[in-house]
Coordinates of C-alpha atoms in Angstrom, one line a residue:
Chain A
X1 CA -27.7 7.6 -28.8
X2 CA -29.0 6.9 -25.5
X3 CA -28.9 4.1 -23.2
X4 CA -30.4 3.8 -19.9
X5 CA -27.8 3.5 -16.9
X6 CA -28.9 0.3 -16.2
X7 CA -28.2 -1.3 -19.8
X8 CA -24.9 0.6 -19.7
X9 CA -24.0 -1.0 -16.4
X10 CA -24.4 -4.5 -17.7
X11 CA -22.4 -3.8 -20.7
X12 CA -19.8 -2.4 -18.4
X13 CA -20.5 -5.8 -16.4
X14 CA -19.7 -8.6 -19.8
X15 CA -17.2 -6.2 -20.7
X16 CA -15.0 -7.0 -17.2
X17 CA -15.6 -10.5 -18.2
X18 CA -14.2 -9.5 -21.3
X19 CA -17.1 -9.1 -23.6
X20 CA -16.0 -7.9 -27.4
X21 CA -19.6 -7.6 -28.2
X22 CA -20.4 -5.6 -25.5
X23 CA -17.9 -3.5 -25.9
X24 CA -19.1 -2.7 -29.3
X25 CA -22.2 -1.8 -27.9
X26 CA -21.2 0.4 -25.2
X27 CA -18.9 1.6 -27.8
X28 CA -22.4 2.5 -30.2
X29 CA -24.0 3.9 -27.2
X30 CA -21.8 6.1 -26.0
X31 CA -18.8 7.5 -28.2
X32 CA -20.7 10.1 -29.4
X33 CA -21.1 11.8 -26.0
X34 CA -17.6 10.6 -24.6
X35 CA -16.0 12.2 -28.1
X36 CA -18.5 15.2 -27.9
X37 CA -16.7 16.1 -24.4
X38 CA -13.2 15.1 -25.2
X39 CA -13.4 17.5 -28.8
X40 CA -14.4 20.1 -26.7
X41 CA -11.0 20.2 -24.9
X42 CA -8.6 19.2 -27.6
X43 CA -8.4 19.6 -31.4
X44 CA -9.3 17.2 -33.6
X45 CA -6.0 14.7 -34.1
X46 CA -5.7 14.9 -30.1
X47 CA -9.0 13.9 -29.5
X48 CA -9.7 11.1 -32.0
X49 CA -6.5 9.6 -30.2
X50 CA -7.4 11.0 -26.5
X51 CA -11.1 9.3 -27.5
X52 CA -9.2 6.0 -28.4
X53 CA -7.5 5.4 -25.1
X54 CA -10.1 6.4 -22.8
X55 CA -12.0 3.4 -24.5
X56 CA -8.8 1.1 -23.3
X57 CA -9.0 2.2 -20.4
X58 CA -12.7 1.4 -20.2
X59 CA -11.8 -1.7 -21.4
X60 CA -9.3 -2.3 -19.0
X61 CA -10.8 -0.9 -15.8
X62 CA -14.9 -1.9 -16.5
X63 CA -14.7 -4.3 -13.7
X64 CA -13.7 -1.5 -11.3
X65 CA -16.9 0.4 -12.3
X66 CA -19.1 1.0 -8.9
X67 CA -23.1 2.0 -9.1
X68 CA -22.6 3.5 -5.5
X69 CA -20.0 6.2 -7.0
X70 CA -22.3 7.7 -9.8
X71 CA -23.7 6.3 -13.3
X72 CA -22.0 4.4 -16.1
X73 CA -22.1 7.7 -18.6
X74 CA -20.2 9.9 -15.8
X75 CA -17.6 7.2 -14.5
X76 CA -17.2 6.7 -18.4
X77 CA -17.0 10.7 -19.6
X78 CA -14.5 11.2 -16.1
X79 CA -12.1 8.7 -17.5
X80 CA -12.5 10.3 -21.1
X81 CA -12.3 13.8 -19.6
X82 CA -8.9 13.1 -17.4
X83 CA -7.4 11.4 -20.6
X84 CA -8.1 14.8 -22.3
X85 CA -6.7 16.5 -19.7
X86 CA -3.8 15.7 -19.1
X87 CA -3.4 16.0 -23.0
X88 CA -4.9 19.1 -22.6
X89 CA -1.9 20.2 -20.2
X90 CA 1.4 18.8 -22.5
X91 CA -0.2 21.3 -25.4
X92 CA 0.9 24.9 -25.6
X93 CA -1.0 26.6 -22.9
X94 CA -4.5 27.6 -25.9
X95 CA -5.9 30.4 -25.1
X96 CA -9.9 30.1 -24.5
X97 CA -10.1 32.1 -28.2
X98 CA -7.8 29.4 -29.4
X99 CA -10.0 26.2 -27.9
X100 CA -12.3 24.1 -30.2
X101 CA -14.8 25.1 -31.9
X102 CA -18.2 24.0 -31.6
X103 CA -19.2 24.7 -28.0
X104 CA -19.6 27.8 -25.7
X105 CA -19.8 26.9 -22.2
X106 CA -23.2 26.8 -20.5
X107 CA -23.4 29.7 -19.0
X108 CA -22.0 31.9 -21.3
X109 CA -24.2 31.7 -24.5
X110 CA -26.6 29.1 -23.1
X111 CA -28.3 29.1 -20.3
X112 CA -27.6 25.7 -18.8
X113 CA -31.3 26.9 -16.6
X114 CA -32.9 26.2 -19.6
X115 CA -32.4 22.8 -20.0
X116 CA -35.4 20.2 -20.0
X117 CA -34.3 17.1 -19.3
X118 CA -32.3 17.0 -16.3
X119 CA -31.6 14.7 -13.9
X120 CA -32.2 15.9 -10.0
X121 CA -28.5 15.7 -9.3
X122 CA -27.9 17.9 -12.6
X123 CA -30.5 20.3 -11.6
X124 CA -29.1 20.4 -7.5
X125 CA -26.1 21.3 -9.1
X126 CA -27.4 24.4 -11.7
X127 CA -28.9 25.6 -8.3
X128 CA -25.7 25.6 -6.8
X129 CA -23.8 27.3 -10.2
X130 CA -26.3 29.7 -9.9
X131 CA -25.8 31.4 -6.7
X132 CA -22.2 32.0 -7.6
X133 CA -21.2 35.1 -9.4
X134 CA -21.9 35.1 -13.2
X135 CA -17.9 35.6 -13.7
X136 CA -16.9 32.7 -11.1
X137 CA -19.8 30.5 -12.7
X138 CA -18.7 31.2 -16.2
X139 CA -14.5 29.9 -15.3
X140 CA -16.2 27.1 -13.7
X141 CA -17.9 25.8 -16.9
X142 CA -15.3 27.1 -18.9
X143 CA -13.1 24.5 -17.1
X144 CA -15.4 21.5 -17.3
X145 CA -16.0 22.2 -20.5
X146 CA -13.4 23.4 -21.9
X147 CA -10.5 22.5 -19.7
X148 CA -9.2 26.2 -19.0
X149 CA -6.5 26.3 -17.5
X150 CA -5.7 28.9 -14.9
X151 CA -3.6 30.6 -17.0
X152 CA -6.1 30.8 -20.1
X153 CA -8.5 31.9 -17.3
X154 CA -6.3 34.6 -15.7
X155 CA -6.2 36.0 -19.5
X156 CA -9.4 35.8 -20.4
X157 CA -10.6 37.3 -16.9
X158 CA -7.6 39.7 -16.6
X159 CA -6.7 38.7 -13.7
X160 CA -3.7 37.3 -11.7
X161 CA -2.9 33.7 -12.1
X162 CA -2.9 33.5 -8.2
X163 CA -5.9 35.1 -7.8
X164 CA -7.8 33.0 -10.4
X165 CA -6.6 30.0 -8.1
X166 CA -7.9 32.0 -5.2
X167 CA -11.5 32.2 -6.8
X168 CA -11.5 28.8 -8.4
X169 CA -11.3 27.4 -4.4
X170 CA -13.5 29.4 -3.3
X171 CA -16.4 28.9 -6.1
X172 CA -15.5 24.9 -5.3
X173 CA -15.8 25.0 -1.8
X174 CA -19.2 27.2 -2.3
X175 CA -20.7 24.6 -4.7
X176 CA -19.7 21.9 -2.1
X177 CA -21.0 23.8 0.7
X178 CA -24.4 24.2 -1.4
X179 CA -24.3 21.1 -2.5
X180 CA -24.3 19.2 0.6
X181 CA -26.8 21.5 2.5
Chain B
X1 CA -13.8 16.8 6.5
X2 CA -10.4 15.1 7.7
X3 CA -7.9 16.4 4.7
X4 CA -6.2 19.2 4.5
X5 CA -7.6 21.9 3.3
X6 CA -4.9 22.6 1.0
X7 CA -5.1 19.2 -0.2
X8 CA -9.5 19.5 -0.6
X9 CA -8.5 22.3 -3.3
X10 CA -6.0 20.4 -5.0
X11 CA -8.5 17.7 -5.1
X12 CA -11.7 20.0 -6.6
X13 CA -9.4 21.4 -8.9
X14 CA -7.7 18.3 -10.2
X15 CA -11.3 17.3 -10.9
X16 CA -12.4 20.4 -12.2
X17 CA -9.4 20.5 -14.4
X18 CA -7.3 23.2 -14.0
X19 CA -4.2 22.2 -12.5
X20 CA -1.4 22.4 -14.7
X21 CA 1.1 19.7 -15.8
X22 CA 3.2 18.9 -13.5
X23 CA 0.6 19.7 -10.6
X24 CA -1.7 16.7 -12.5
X25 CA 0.8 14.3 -12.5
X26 CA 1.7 15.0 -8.9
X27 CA -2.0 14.5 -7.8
X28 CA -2.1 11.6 -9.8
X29 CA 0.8 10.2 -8.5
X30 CA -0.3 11.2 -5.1
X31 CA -3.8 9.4 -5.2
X32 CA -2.3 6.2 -5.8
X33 CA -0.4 6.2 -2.4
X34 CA -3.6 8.4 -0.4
X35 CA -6.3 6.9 -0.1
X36 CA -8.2 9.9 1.4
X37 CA -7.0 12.1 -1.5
X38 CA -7.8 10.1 -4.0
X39 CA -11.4 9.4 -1.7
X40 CA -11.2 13.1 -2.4
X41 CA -10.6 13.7 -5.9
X42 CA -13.5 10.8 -6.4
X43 CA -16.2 12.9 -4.8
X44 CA -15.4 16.3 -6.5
X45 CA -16.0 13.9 -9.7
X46 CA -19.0 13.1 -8.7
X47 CA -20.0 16.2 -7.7
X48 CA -19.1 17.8 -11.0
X49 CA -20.8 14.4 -13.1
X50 CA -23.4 15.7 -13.8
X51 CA -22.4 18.6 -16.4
X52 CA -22.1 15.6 -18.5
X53 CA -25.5 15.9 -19.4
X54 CA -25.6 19.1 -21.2
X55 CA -22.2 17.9 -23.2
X56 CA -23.6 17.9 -26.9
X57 CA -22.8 14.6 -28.2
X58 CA -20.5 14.5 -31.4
X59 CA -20.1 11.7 -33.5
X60 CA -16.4 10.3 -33.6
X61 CA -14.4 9.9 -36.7
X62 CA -15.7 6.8 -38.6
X63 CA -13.0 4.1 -38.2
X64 CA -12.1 4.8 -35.0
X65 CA -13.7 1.6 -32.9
X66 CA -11.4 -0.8 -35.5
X67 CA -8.4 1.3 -34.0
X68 CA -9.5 0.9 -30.6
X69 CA -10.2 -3.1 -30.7
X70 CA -6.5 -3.6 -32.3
X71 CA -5.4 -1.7 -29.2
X72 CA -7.1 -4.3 -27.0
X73 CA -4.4 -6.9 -27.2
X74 CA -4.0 -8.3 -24.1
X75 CA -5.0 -7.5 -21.0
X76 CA -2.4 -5.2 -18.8
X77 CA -3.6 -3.7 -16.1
X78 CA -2.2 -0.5 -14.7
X79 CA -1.1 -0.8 -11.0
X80 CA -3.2 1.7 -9.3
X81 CA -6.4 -0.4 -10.5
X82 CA -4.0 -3.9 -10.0
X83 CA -4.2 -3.1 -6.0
X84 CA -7.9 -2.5 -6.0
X85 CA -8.8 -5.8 -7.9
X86 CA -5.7 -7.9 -5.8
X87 CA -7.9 -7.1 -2.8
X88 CA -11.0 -8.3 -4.4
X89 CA -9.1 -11.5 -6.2
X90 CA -8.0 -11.9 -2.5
X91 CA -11.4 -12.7 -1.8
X92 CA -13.1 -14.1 -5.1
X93 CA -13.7 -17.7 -5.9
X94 CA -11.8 -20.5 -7.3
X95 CA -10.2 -19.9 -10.5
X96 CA -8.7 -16.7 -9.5
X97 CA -6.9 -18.0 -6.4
X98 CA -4.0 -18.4 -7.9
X99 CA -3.2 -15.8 -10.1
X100 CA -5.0 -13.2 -6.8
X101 CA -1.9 -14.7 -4.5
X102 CA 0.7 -14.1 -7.2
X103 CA -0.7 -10.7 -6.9
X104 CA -0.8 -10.4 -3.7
X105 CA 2.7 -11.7 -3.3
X106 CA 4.2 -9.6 -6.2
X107 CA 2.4 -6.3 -4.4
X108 CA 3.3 -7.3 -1.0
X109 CA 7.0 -7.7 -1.3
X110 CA 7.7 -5.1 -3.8
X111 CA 8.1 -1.2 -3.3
X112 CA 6.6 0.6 -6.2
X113 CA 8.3 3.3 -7.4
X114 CA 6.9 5.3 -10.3
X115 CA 9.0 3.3 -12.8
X116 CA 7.9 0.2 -11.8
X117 CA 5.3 -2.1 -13.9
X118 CA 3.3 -4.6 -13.3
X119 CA 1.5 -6.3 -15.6
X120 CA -1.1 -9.3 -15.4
X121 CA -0.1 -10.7 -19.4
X122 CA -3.8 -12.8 -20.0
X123 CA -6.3 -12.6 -23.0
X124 CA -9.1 -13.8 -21.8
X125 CA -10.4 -15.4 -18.3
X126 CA -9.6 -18.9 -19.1
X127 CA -6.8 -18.4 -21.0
X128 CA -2.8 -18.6 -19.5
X129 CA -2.0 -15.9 -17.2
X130 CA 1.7 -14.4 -16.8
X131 CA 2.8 -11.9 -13.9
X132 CA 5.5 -9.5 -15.4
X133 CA 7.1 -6.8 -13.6
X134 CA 9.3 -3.9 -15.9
X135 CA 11.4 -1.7 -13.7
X136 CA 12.6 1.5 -16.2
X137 CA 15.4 2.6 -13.8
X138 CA 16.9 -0.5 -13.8
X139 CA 16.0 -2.3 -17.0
X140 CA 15.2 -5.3 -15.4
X141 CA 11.9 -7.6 -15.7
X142 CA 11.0 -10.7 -14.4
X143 CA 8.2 -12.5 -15.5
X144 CA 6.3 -15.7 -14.2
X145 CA 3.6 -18.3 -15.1
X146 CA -0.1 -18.0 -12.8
X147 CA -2.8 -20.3 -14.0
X148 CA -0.7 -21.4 -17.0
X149 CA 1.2 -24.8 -17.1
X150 CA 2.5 -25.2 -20.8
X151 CA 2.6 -28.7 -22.4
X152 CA 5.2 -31.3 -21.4
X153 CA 6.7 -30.7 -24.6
X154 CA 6.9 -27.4 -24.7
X155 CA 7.6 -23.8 -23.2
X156 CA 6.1 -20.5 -23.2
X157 CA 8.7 -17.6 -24.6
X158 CA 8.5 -13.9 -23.9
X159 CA 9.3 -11.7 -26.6
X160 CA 10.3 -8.1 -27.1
X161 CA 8.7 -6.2 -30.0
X162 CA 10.2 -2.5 -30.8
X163 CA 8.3 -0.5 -32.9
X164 CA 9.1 -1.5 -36.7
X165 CA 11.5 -4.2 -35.3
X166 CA 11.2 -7.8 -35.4
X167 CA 10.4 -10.2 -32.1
X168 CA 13.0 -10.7 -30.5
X169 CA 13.1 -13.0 -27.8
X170 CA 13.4 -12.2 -24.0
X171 CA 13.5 -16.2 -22.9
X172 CA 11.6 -18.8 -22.0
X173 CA 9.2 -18.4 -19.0
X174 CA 9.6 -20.6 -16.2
X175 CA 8.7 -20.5 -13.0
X176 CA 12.2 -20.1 -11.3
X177 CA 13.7 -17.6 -13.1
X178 CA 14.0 -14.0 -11.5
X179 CA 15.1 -10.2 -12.7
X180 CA 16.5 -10.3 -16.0
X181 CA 18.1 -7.6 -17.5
X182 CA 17.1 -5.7 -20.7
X183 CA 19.3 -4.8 -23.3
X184 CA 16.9 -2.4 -24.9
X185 CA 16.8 1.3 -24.4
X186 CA 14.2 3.0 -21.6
X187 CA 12.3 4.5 -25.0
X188 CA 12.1 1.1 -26.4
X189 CA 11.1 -1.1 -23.7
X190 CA 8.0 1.8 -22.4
X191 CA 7.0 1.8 -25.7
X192 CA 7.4 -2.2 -27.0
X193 CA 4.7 -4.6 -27.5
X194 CA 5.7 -8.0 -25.4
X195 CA 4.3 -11.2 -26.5
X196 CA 4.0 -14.9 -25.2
X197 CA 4.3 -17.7 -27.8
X198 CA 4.0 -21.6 -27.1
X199 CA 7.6 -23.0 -28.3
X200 CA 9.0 -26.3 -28.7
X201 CA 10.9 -27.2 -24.5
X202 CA 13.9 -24.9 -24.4
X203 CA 12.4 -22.3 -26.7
X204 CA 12.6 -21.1 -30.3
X205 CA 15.1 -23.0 -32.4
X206 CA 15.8 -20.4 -34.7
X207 CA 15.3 -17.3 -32.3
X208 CA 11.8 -16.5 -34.2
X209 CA 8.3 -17.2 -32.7
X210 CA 7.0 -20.3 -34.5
X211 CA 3.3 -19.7 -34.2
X212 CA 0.8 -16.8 -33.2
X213 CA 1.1 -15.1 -29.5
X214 CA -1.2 -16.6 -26.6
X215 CA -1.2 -13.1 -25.2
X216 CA 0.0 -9.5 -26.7
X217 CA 0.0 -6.3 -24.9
X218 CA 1.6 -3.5 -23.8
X219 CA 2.6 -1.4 -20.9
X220 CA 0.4 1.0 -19.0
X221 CA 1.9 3.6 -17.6
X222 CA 1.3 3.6 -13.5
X223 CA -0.1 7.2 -12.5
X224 CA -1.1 9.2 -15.8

């Protein structure tokens, strides 16, 4: 189910007044892709409950929602995303093999190129993905996504756990460089 | 770009999320204090927003909005979003003035160490509105009436709810009291539900809350 940001920012807007119904809404309106990026990073038990307090915090922190810092849906699926997260981390270290089911990272078995609808800032940033190296591209997603950590990554790749921090930087710091020239 | 360049990674990274545990809850703890960190950490999210899109949407187990609406008790408000809204309290309109220099004055005079609470106890805009303060460490709280005057007949009580226990009561609110101990265990009182009843002057009789809660909630932890 989609919304358009605007709708989603006046929810959040009754909901700082505290708004039950719009919460509900919101809740209709966006759960599905909140849940969708939360189950990707923890199994099922975990995310159902991860799922449940990113919506208090929502709750709680709606008024301190800003336009100027990106739309409703990302603010919304950041919140989600940390919550899972930092669940994520308290596990036993899962090795990518050992992650969810359901979704491969862009990148890896989709081409994230090929998506239609895009926003411009979503397709500024699959520029940017794409000059990096396939490899470095692929951990990238595989964090968002996925929330590898450096250690799943450094065993997946092969590779030292330092040096996986090393390349992880240096991808960021190209995609910001990209990004902002 | 005036942070450190150490600290620019740490930020990307938090966002992208592959710090480990104790390297999260560092930055976390961190951003609260640093502004320019967490200024940081705010633009690598919004840099990295946009994957969101191609996230394929999964429908939740049914059930699960019921959960989160019983969750919704009161309002408490972590303290890293407490300071952001005190500022903009400081400047709102009538209505809020009261309970925005309570917070003001409670974030003003107090230190904040990572043990340390604060909650804003209030259901709804026009309802009572309590300031309480846990400290962890020291098992103390204090806790004080903003915006809510109870009846001449009658006082407002705190209460302590353990998990599977019954209320039991933490005294009556007024607005001179100060820290108070707790008698409960560091477990007990992170994980408690507290609640505000309206009691005959004094408090309960019989040590039981004689009607439902004004306000329910419980604590948020500051930094996670």
């Amino acid at each position: 189910m989609t919304s358009s940001p605007d709708e989603l920012a006046a929810l959040l807007g009754k909901i700082a007044a505290k708004d039950r119904a719009a919460f509900a809404a919101l809740y209709r309106a966006t759960s599905a892709k909140l849940y969708g990026v939360i189950a990707r990073i923890l199994v099922h038990g975990d995310a159902s409950e991860a799922l449940q307090e990113a919506y208090v915090k929502i709750w709680q922190r709606a008024g301190d929602y800003d336009a100027a810092r990106g739309s409703p849906l990302a603010w919304m699926a950041t919140i989600a995303r940390n919550r899972a997260l930092d669940e994520a981390r308290k596990r036993r270290p899962l090795s990518l093999e050992d992650m969810p089911e359901g979704f491969e990272p862009a990148g890896e078995s989709e081409d994230p190129l090929a998506s239609r609808e895009r926003s411009e800032a979503y397709a500024a940033l699959l520029r940017c993905l794409e000059r990096l190296e396939p490899d470095k591209r692929a951990m990238v997603l595989a964090a968002y996504y996925r929330g590898a950590s450096r250690e799943a990554l450094a065993a997946r790749y092969n590779a030292p756990v330092g040096t996986v921090k090393t390349w992880l930087r240096r991808s960021l710091a190209d995609l910001r460089d990209c990004l902002s020239s | 770009m005036s942070l450190h360049p150490d600290d620019e990674g740490l930020a990307a990274e938090y966002a992208l999320g592959t710090l480990d545990a104790e390297e999260r809850a560092a930055v976390a703890a961190r951003r609260l204090r640093e502004p320019e960190l967490d200024a940081a950490i705010a633009a690598w999210e919004q840099r990295l927003a946009p994957l969101i899109e191609a996230a394929p949407e999964l429908a939740p187990p049914p059930g699960l909005f019921a959960r989160i609406e019983a969750r919704l008790g009161g309002e408490v408000v972590e303290l890293a979003t407490l300071r952001a809204r005190a500022a903009r309290w400081r400047a709102a309109a009538v209505g809020a003035g009261a309970l925005a220099a309570a917070l003001a004055f409670v974030l003003a005079t107090r230190p904040t160490p990572p043990h340390q609470f604060v909650a804003v106890l209030q259901k709804s805009p026009d309802a009572p509105a309590f300031v309480m303060t846990v400290d962890i460490d020291r098992l103390e709280f204090s806790v004080r009436p903003v915006a809510a005057q109870a009846p001449a007949d009658k006082s407002y009580e705190l209460w302590i709810i353990a998990p599977n226990a019954a209320p039991k009561s933490l005294g009556v609110i007024d607005a001179a009291t100060g820290e108070r101990p707790l008698t409960e265990d560091k477990g007990i009182v992170r994980e408690a539900t507290y609640a505000v009843t309206v009691e005959p002057k004094g408090g309960s009789p019989d040590g039981k809350p004689s009607g439902a809660p004004v306000f329910f909630g419980k604590l948020a932890p500051v930094g996670r």
